[in-house]
Amino acid sequence: MNPALDTVVVRPRHRPDATRTLVCLGFCGGGAGPYLGWADVVPSDVTLAAICYPGREGRFAEEFAGDWDELAEDATAAVLAAADRPYVLFGHSMGGWMAFDVVSRLHRHGDRLPEALVVSSANAPSDGLRPRDMFPSQGETDERLLHWMRVNGLLPAHVLDDPDLREMAVELMRADIRVRDSFHYRAGARVGVPLQVFTGADDGVIEPEATERWRELATNGFRHDTLPGGHFYTPDVWGRLPEFMAPINAGFPVA
């Protein structure tokens, strides 16, 4: 199968001479799509691979994952499929916890680890689910979920203008919320690869102690960067977020 057309590991641009891969895991209610534009931003020696979870985009015909463990197993297999060369693993929001869990599972199973982990807009998983992490919540109305997705730029215009697509977007968000709310931290899990954490300067979801709590989980190098904006930063920053990722940019090492 042409890897550029793979429905699980989505590669928007084929770079056979790349020396490493940036593998991206989706956030709550998202898919591979929000990351595909980064193919034009990553360094020339890096190729982009965005993981598509079940129940969306090219995997629309599949059932949504039933809980966190089911999605984590799926994501772990997908990351290994994408790891055809040295790679850096990235996750945003719920995807940050998923990336952390994937690294933990890879370590336990003796599988190929990433060169580094980059986590964006996520509290430390060792604290478990807190009220700030459970937003949006299962109890939100469809209108509130649509508003949240609209404000955070998750819904393109063609979805907002189509009632059927809006309904599908809400169904996807609710399925991911159920998965998120079944998350459980495995006691003792740590990050054995270099870890970089991004937080938004105006993100009300992030706990004040999140940076130090992440630092406690890092056993092989840690870096924290505060970026402009809220949970998804500013549109400009989000659009070029790979430029801030230390592990894929020469001369910008994780400390």
PDB file of C-alpha atoms in Angstrom:
ATOM      1  CA  MET A   1       0.000   0.000   0.000  1.00  0.00           C
ATOM      2  CA  ASN A   2       1.186   3.507  -0.800  1.00  0.00           C
ATOM      3  CA  PRO A   3       1.999   4.968   2.646  1.00  0.00           C
ATOM      4  CA  ALA A   4       0.683   8.364   1.538  1.00  0.00           C
ATOM      5  CA  LEU A   5      -2.779   6.768   1.189  1.00  0.00           C
ATOM      6  CA  ASP A   6      -2.720   4.731   4.387  1.00  0.00           C
ATOM      7  CA  THR A   7      -5.870   5.359   6.400  1.00  0.00           C
ATOM      8  CA  VAL A   8      -4.220   4.729   9.785  1.00  0.00           C
ATOM      9  CA  VAL A   9      -0.804   6.312   9.308  1.00  0.00           C
ATOM     10  CA  VAL A  10      -1.469   9.374   7.167  1.00  0.00           C
ATOM     11  CA  ARG A  11       1.621  10.756   5.439  1.00  0.00           C
ATOM     12  CA  PRO A  12       0.763  13.937   3.526  1.00  0.00           C
ATOM     13  CA  ARG A  13       4.157  14.078   1.815  1.00  0.00           C
ATOM     14  CA  HIS A  14       6.444  11.169   0.960  1.00  0.00           C
ATOM     15  CA  ARG A  15      10.059  11.906   1.889  1.00  0.00           C
ATOM     16  CA  PRO A  16      12.061   8.721   1.345  1.00  0.00           C
ATOM     17  CA  ASP A  17      15.347  10.439   2.290  1.00  0.00           C
ATOM     18  CA  ALA A  18      14.096  11.757   5.654  1.00  0.00           C
ATOM     19  CA  THR A  19      16.219  10.773   8.643  1.00  0.00           C
ATOM     20  CA  ARG A  20      13.369  10.841  11.191  1.00  0.00           C
ATOM     21  CA  THR A  21       9.595  10.948  11.430  1.00  0.00           C
ATOM     22  CA  LEU A  22       7.380  13.256  13.486  1.00  0.00           C
ATOM     23  CA  VAL A  23       4.458  11.037  14.553  1.00  0.00           C
ATOM     24  CA  CYS A  24       1.382  12.952  15.778  1.00  0.00           C
ATOM     25  CA  LEU A  25      -1.494  11.675  17.927  1.00  0.00           C
ATOM     26  CA  GLY A  26      -4.870  13.409  17.846  1.00  0.00           C
ATOM     27  CA  PHE A  27      -6.730  15.405  20.471  1.00  0.00           C
ATOM     28  CA  CYS A  28     -10.287  14.937  21.725  1.00  0.00           C
ATOM     29  CA  GLY A  29     -12.671  15.276  18.782  1.00  0.00           C
ATOM     30  CA  GLY A  30      -9.847  15.546  16.267  1.00  0.00           C
ATOM     31  CA  GLY A  31      -8.170  13.376  13.693  1.00  0.00           C
ATOM     32  CA  ALA A  32      -5.151  13.449  11.439  1.00  0.00           C
ATOM     33  CA  GLY A  33      -6.377  16.482   9.506  1.00  0.00           C
ATOM     34  CA  PRO A  34      -5.253  19.285  11.852  1.00  0.00           C
ATOM     35  CA  TYR A  35      -1.636  18.113  11.554  1.00  0.00           C
ATOM     36  CA  LEU A  36      -1.334  17.661   7.802  1.00  0.00           C
ATOM     37  CA  GLY A  37      -0.360  21.274   7.119  1.00  0.00           C
ATOM     38  CA  TRP A  38       2.750  20.754   9.214  1.00  0.00           C
ATOM     39  CA  ALA A  39       4.260  18.790   6.333  1.00  0.00           C
ATOM     40  CA  ASP A  40       5.263  22.197   4.953  1.00  0.00           C
ATOM     41  CA  VAL A  41       6.751  23.301   8.297  1.00  0.00           C
ATOM     42  CA  VAL A  42       8.886  20.406   9.506  1.00  0.00           C
ATOM     43  CA  PRO A  43      12.611  20.475   8.617  1.00  0.00           C
ATOM     44  CA  SER A  44      13.578  19.025   5.242  1.00  0.00           C
ATOM     45  CA  ASP A  45      15.058  15.893   6.858  1.00  0.00           C
ATOM     46  CA  VAL A  46      11.824  15.111   8.741  1.00  0.00           C
ATOM     47  CA  THR A  47       8.706  13.403   7.397  1.00  0.00           C
ATOM     48  CA  LEU A  48       5.279  13.819   8.992  1.00  0.00           C
ATOM     49  CA  ALA A  49       2.994  10.929   9.979  1.00  0.00           C
ATOM     50  CA  ALA A  50      -0.400  11.685  11.562  1.00  0.00           C
ATOM     51  CA  ILE A  51      -2.242   8.831  13.257  1.00  0.00           C
ATOM     52  CA  CYS A  52      -5.949   8.450  12.486  1.00  0.00           C
ATOM     53  CA  TYR A  53      -8.026   6.950  15.301  1.00  0.00           C
ATOM     54  CA  PRO A  54     -10.975   4.617  14.542  1.00  0.00           C
ATOM     55  CA  GLY A  55     -14.340   6.123  13.599  1.00  0.00           C
ATOM     56  CA  ARG A  56     -13.164   9.155  11.636  1.00  0.00           C
ATOM     57  CA  GLU A  57     -11.661  10.281   8.338  1.00  0.00           C
ATOM     58  CA  GLY A  58     -10.305   7.287   6.421  1.00  0.00           C
ATOM     59  CA  ARG A  59     -11.419   4.945   9.235  1.00  0.00           C
ATOM     60  CA  PHE A  60     -14.967   6.250   9.279  1.00  0.00           C
ATOM     61  CA  ALA A  61     -16.490   2.816   8.745  1.00  0.00           C
ATOM     62  CA  GLU A  62     -14.841   1.458  11.906  1.00  0.00           C
ATOM     63  CA  GLU A  63     -16.417   1.616  15.347  1.00  0.00           C
ATOM     64  CA  PHE A  64     -15.131   4.198  17.812  1.00  0.00           C
ATOM     65  CA  ALA A  65     -12.868   2.828  20.529  1.00  0.00           C
ATOM     66  CA  GLY A  66     -14.895   1.803  23.537  1.00  0.00           C
ATOM     67  CA  ASP A  67     -12.500   3.015  26.217  1.00  0.00           C
ATOM     68  CA  TRP A  68      -9.010   4.357  26.851  1.00  0.00           C
ATOM     69  CA  ASP A  69      -7.210   1.015  26.792  1.00  0.00           C
ATOM     70  CA  GLU A  70      -8.780   0.027  23.481  1.00  0.00           C
ATOM     71  CA  LEU A  71      -7.730   3.309  21.860  1.00  0.00           C
ATOM     72  CA  ALA A  72      -4.261   3.146  23.430  1.00  0.00           C
ATOM     73  CA  GLU A  73      -3.677  -0.333  22.013  1.00  0.00           C
ATOM     74  CA  ASP A  74      -4.774   0.876  18.595  1.00  0.00           C
ATOM     75  CA  ALA A  75      -2.562   3.966  18.822  1.00  0.00           C
ATOM     76  CA  THR A  76       0.446   1.939  19.979  1.00  0.00           C
ATOM     77  CA  ALA A  77       0.155  -0.387  16.983  1.00  0.00           C
ATOM     78  CA  ALA A  78      -0.220   2.610  14.666  1.00  0.00           C
ATOM     79  CA  VAL A  79       2.859   4.339  16.094  1.00  0.00           C
ATOM     80  CA  LEU A  80       4.921   1.203  15.580  1.00  0.00           C
ATOM     81  CA  ALA A  81       3.662   1.023  11.995  1.00  0.00           C
ATOM     82  CA  ALA A  82       4.783   4.626  11.474  1.00  0.00           C
ATOM     83  CA  ALA A  83       8.202   4.043  13.076  1.00  0.00           C
ATOM     84  CA  ASP A  84      10.048   2.957   9.963  1.00  0.00           C
ATOM     85  CA  ARG A  85      12.993   5.165  10.989  1.00  0.00           C
ATOM     86  CA  PRO A  86      13.979   7.107  14.137  1.00  0.00           C
ATOM     87  CA  TYR A  87      10.975   9.115  15.275  1.00  0.00           C
ATOM     88  CA  VAL A  88       9.695  11.770  17.660  1.00  0.00           C
ATOM     89  CA  LEU A  89       6.221  11.292  19.160  1.00  0.00           C
ATOM     90  CA  PHE A  90       3.882  14.281  19.599  1.00  0.00           C
ATOM     91  CA  GLY A  91       0.463  14.591  21.227  1.00  0.00           C
ATOM     92  CA  HIS A  92      -1.810  17.559  21.901  1.00  0.00           C
ATOM     93  CA  SER A  93      -4.257  17.751  24.830  1.00  0.00           C
ATOM     94  CA  MET A  94      -5.820  14.267  25.172  1.00  0.00           C
ATOM     95  CA  GLY A  95      -3.262  13.233  22.573  1.00  0.00           C
ATOM     96  CA  GLY A  96      -0.526  14.257  25.005  1.00  0.00           C
ATOM     97  CA  TRP A  97      -1.745  11.713  27.539  1.00  0.00           C
ATOM     98  CA  MET A  98      -2.139   9.178  24.754  1.00  0.00           C
ATOM     99  CA  ALA A  99       1.452   9.784  23.623  1.00  0.00           C
ATOM    100  CA  PHE A 100       2.664   9.378  27.216  1.00  0.00           C
ATOM    101  CA  ASP A 101       0.713   6.120  27.563  1.00  0.00           C
ATOM    102  CA  VAL A 102       1.992   4.826  24.213  1.00  0.00           C
ATOM    103  CA  VAL A 103       5.608   5.431  25.283  1.00  0.00           C
ATOM    104  CA  SER A 104       4.906   3.626  28.554  1.00  0.00           C
ATOM    105  CA  ARG A 105       3.401   0.647  26.694  1.00  0.00           C
ATOM    106  CA  LEU A 106       6.281   0.525  24.214  1.00  0.00           C
ATOM    107  CA  HIS A 107       8.744   0.500  27.104  1.00  0.00           C
ATOM    108  CA  ARG A 108       6.922  -2.313  28.930  1.00  0.00           C
ATOM    109  CA  HIS A 109       6.754  -4.431  25.778  1.00  0.00           C
ATOM    110  CA  GLY A 110      10.349  -3.794  24.736  1.00  0.00           C
ATOM    111  CA  ASP A 111       9.287  -2.154  21.461  1.00  0.00           C
ATOM    112  CA  ARG A 112      10.971   0.658  19.585  1.00  0.00           C
ATOM    113  CA  LEU A 113      10.869   3.888  21.589  1.00  0.00           C
ATOM    114  CA  PRO A 114      10.802   7.383  20.121  1.00  0.00           C
ATOM    115  CA  GLU A 115      13.906   9.554  20.285  1.00  0.00           C
ATOM    116  CA  ALA A 116      11.840  12.035  22.296  1.00  0.00           C
ATOM    117  CA  LEU A 117       8.300  12.826  23.424  1.00  0.00           C
ATOM    118  CA  VAL A 118       6.672  16.241  22.875  1.00  0.00           C
ATOM    119  CA  VAL A 119       3.462  16.945  24.828  1.00  0.00           C
ATOM    120  CA  SER A 120       1.252  19.964  24.174  1.00  0.00           C
ATOM    121  CA  SER A 121      -1.518  21.537  26.306  1.00  0.00           C
ATOM    122  CA  ALA A 122      -1.899  18.688  28.781  1.00  0.00           C
ATOM    123  CA  ASN A 123      -1.744  18.383  32.540  1.00  0.00           C
ATOM    124  CA  ALA A 124       0.492  15.694  34.006  1.00  0.00           C
ATOM    125  CA  PRO A 125      -1.249  12.293  33.741  1.00  0.00           C
ATOM    126  CA  SER A 126       0.045  11.194  37.145  1.00  0.00           C
ATOM    127  CA  ASP A 127      -2.604  13.386  38.772  1.00  0.00           C
ATOM    128  CA  GLY A 128      -5.365  11.506  36.970  1.00  0.00           C
ATOM    129  CA  LEU A 129      -8.486  13.162  35.610  1.00  0.00           C
ATOM    130  CA  ARG A 130      -9.276  16.487  37.223  1.00  0.00           C
ATOM    131  CA  PRO A 131     -12.273  18.775  36.579  1.00  0.00           C
ATOM    132  CA  ARG A 132     -10.118  20.974  34.321  1.00  0.00           C
ATOM    133  CA  ASP A 133      -9.271  17.964  32.179  1.00  0.00           C
ATOM    134  CA  MET A 134     -12.920  17.017  31.739  1.00  0.00           C
ATOM    135  CA  PHE A 135     -13.802  19.915  29.480  1.00  0.00           C
ATOM    136  CA  PRO A 136     -15.802  19.751  27.390  1.00  0.00           C
ATOM    137  CA  SER A 137     -17.801  17.327  29.485  1.00  0.00           C
ATOM    138  CA  GLN A 138     -20.215  14.505  28.713  1.00  0.00           C
ATOM    139  CA  GLY A 139     -23.054  16.627  30.025  1.00  0.00           C
ATOM    140  CA  GLU A 140     -22.622  19.432  27.489  1.00  0.00           C
ATOM    141  CA  THR A 141     -25.423  20.059  25.015  1.00  0.00           C
ATOM    142  CA  ASP A 142     -24.761  19.580  21.318  1.00  0.00           C
ATOM    143  CA  GLU A 143     -24.837  23.353  20.928  1.00  0.00           C
ATOM    144  CA  ARG A 144     -22.167  23.817  23.601  1.00  0.00           C
ATOM    145  CA  LEU A 145     -19.943  21.166  22.024  1.00  0.00           C
ATOM    146  CA  LEU A 146     -20.296  22.809  18.620  1.00  0.00           C
ATOM    147  CA  HIS A 147     -19.465  26.170  20.175  1.00  0.00           C
ATOM    148  CA  TRP A 148     -16.342  24.721  21.820  1.00  0.00           C
ATOM    149  CA  MET A 149     -15.203  23.166  18.559  1.00  0.00           C
ATOM    150  CA  ARG A 150     -15.942  26.358  16.654  1.00  0.00           C
ATOM    151  CA  VAL A 151     -14.031  28.570  19.107  1.00  0.00           C
ATOM    152  CA  ASN A 152     -11.031  26.228  19.063  1.00  0.00           C
ATOM    153  CA  GLY A 153     -10.955  25.997  15.294  1.00  0.00           C
ATOM    154  CA  LEU A 154     -11.863  22.314  15.102  1.00  0.00           C
ATOM    155  CA  LEU A 155     -14.692  22.783  12.612  1.00  0.00           C
ATOM    156  CA  PRO A 156     -13.959  23.961   9.074  1.00  0.00           C
ATOM    157  CA  ALA A 157     -16.578  26.070   7.311  1.00  0.00           C
ATOM    158  CA  HIS A 158     -17.943  23.205   5.213  1.00  0.00           C
ATOM    159  CA  VAL A 159     -18.750  21.275   8.413  1.00  0.00           C
ATOM    160  CA  LEU A 160     -20.373  24.240  10.120  1.00  0.00           C
ATOM    161  CA  ASP A 161     -22.597  24.777   7.067  1.00  0.00           C
ATOM    162  CA  ASP A 162     -23.793  21.161   6.821  1.00  0.00           C
ATOM    163  CA  PRO A 163     -26.247  19.811   9.461  1.00  0.00           C
ATOM    164  CA  ASP A 164     -25.288  16.185   8.783  1.00  0.00           C
ATOM    165  CA  LEU A 165     -21.564  16.910   9.149  1.00  0.00           C
ATOM    166  CA  ARG A 166     -22.204  18.889  12.332  1.00  0.00           C
ATOM    167  CA  GLU A 167     -24.072  15.901  13.760  1.00  0.00           C
ATOM    168  CA  MET A 168     -21.158  13.620  12.878  1.00  0.00           C
ATOM    169  CA  ALA A 169     -18.699  16.033  14.503  1.00  0.00           C
ATOM    170  CA  VAL A 170     -20.701  16.013  17.741  1.00  0.00           C
ATOM    171  CA  GLU A 171     -20.925  12.204  17.691  1.00  0.00           C
ATOM    172  CA  LEU A 172     -17.147  12.000  17.267  1.00  0.00           C
ATOM    173  CA  MET A 173     -16.533  14.457  20.092  1.00  0.00           C
ATOM    174  CA  ARG A 174     -18.830  12.559  22.454  1.00  0.00           C
ATOM    175  CA  ALA A 175     -17.106   9.261  21.633  1.00  0.00           C
ATOM    176  CA  ASP A 176     -13.705  10.785  22.404  1.00  0.00           C
ATOM    177  CA  ILE A 177     -14.969  12.346  25.624  1.00  0.00           C
ATOM    178  CA  ARG A 178     -16.105   8.899  26.805  1.00  0.00           C
ATOM    179  CA  VAL A 179     -12.661   7.505  26.010  1.00  0.00           C
ATOM    180  CA  ARG A 180     -10.905  10.406  27.738  1.00  0.00           C
ATOM    181  CA  ASP A 181     -13.012   9.982  30.859  1.00  0.00           C
ATOM    182  CA  SER A 182     -11.941   6.333  31.151  1.00  0.00           C
ATOM    183  CA  PHE A 183      -8.245   7.269  31.367  1.00  0.00           C
ATOM    184  CA  HIS A 184      -6.303   5.807  34.271  1.00  0.00           C
ATOM    185  CA  TYR A 185      -2.675   6.448  35.165  1.00  0.00           C
ATOM    186  CA  ARG A 186      -0.571   3.330  35.590  1.00  0.00           C
ATOM    187  CA  ALA A 187       1.266   3.778  38.903  1.00  0.00           C
ATOM    188  CA  GLY A 188       4.983   4.287  38.446  1.00  0.00           C
ATOM    189  CA  ALA A 189       4.837   5.115  34.724  1.00  0.00           C
ATOM    190  CA  ARG A 190       7.578   7.531  33.686  1.00  0.00           C
ATOM    191  CA  VAL A 191       9.053   8.995  30.498  1.00  0.00           C
ATOM    192  CA  GLY A 192      12.399   7.357  29.748  1.00  0.00           C
ATOM    193  CA  VAL A 193      13.084   9.484  26.661  1.00  0.00           C
ATOM    194  CA  PRO A 194      13.725  13.254  26.510  1.00  0.00           C
ATOM    195  CA  LEU A 195      10.505  15.146  27.173  1.00  0.00           C
ATOM    196  CA  GLN A 196       9.430  18.583  25.964  1.00  0.00           C
ATOM    197  CA  VAL A 197       6.182  20.133  27.204  1.00  0.00           C
ATOM    198  CA  PHE A 198       4.303  23.078  25.650  1.00  0.00           C
ATOM    199  CA  THR A 199       1.653  25.103  27.468  1.00  0.00           C
ATOM    200  CA  GLY A 200      -0.325  28.141  26.344  1.00  0.00           C
ATOM    201  CA  ALA A 201       0.176  31.339  28.313  1.00  0.00           C
ATOM    202  CA  ASP A 202      -3.598  31.877  28.511  1.00  0.00           C
ATOM    203  CA  ASP A 203      -4.761  28.258  28.774  1.00  0.00           C
ATOM    204  CA  GLY A 204      -7.217  27.918  31.652  1.00  0.00           C
ATOM    205  CA  VAL A 205      -7.179  24.111  31.387  1.00  0.00           C
ATOM    206  CA  ILE A 206      -3.588  23.762  32.605  1.00  0.00           C
ATOM    207  CA  GLU A 207      -2.999  23.475  36.356  1.00  0.00           C
ATOM    208  CA  PRO A 208      -0.406  25.844  37.893  1.00  0.00           C
ATOM    209  CA  GLU A 209       1.761  22.922  39.025  1.00  0.00           C
ATOM    210  CA  ALA A 210       1.578  21.043  35.700  1.00  0.00           C
ATOM    211  CA  THR A 211       5.150  21.837  34.631  1.00  0.00           C
ATOM    212  CA  GLU A 212       6.706  20.506  37.805  1.00  0.00           C
ATOM    213  CA  ARG A 213       4.476  17.460  37.775  1.00  0.00           C
ATOM    214  CA  TRP A 214       5.616  16.678  34.222  1.00  0.00           C
ATOM    215  CA  ARG A 215       9.218  17.249  35.283  1.00  0.00           C
ATOM    216  CA  GLU A 216       8.786  14.587  37.973  1.00  0.00           C
ATOM    217  CA  LEU A 217       7.786  12.089  35.279  1.00  0.00           C
ATOM    218  CA  ALA A 218      10.824  12.785  33.093  1.00  0.00           C
ATOM    219  CA  THR A 219      13.862  10.581  33.740  1.00  0.00           C
ATOM    220  CA  ASN A 220      15.953  11.446  30.693  1.00  0.00           C
ATOM    221  CA  GLY A 221      15.855  15.197  30.090  1.00  0.00           C
ATOM    222  CA  PHE A 222      13.078  17.791  30.347  1.00  0.00           C
ATOM    223  CA  ARG A 223      12.219  21.097  28.712  1.00  0.00           C
ATOM    224  CA  HIS A 224       9.168  23.341  29.123  1.00  0.00           C
ATOM    225  CA  ASP A 225       8.124  26.130  26.763  1.00  0.00           C
ATOM    226  CA  THR A 226       5.269  28.595  27.239  1.00  0.00           C
ATOM    227  CA  LEU A 227       3.722  29.710  23.958  1.00  0.00           C
ATOM    228  CA  PRO A 228       1.315  32.570  23.179  1.00  0.00           C
ATOM    229  CA  GLY A 229      -2.420  31.925  23.319  1.00  0.00           C
ATOM    230  CA  GLY A 230      -4.771  29.429  24.876  1.00  0.00           C
ATOM    231  CA  HIS A 231      -5.354  25.688  24.585  1.00  0.00           C
ATOM    232  CA  PHE A 232      -4.574  25.729  20.860  1.00  0.00           C
ATOM    233  CA  TYR A 233      -2.203  28.717  21.159  1.00  0.00           C
ATOM    234  CA  THR A 234      -2.641  31.393  18.481  1.00  0.00           C
ATOM    235  CA  PRO A 235      -3.458  30.398  14.892  1.00  0.00           C
ATOM    236  CA  ASP A 236       0.023  31.485  13.822  1.00  0.00           C
ATOM    237  CA  VAL A 237       1.765  29.444  16.516  1.00  0.00           C
ATOM    238  CA  TRP A 238      -0.386  26.371  15.885  1.00  0.00           C
ATOM    239  CA  GLY A 239       0.314  26.562  12.184  1.00  0.00           C
ATOM    240  CA  ARG A 240       4.065  26.376  12.738  1.00  0.00           C
ATOM    241  CA  LEU A 241       4.237  24.445  16.010  1.00  0.00           C
ATOM    242  CA  PRO A 242       6.929  22.035  14.719  1.00  0.00           C
ATOM    243  CA  GLU A 243       9.327  24.982  14.644  1.00  0.00           C
ATOM    244  CA  PHE A 244       9.209  24.960  18.463  1.00  0.00           C
ATOM    245  CA  MET A 245       9.840  21.224  18.804  1.00  0.00           C
ATOM    246  CA  ALA A 246      13.372  20.856  20.118  1.00  0.00           C
ATOM    247  CA  PRO A 247      13.974  17.228  19.105  1.00  0.00           C
ATOM    248  CA  ILE A 248      13.445  17.839  15.374  1.00  0.00           C
ATOM    249  CA  ASN A 249      15.309  21.141  15.122  1.00  0.00           C
ATOM    250  CA  ALA A 250      19.110  21.127  15.035  1.00  0.00           C
ATOM    251  CA  GLY A 251      20.718  23.461  17.544  1.00  0.00           C
ATOM    252  CA  PHE A 252      17.639  23.429  19.805  1.00  0.00           C
ATOM    253  CA  PRO A 253      18.277  20.485  22.124  1.00  0.00           C
ATOM    254  CA  VAL A 254      16.165  19.270  24.991  1.00  0.00           C
ATOM    255  CA  ALA A 255      17.962  20.298  28.188  1.00  0.00           C
TER     256      ALA A 255
END
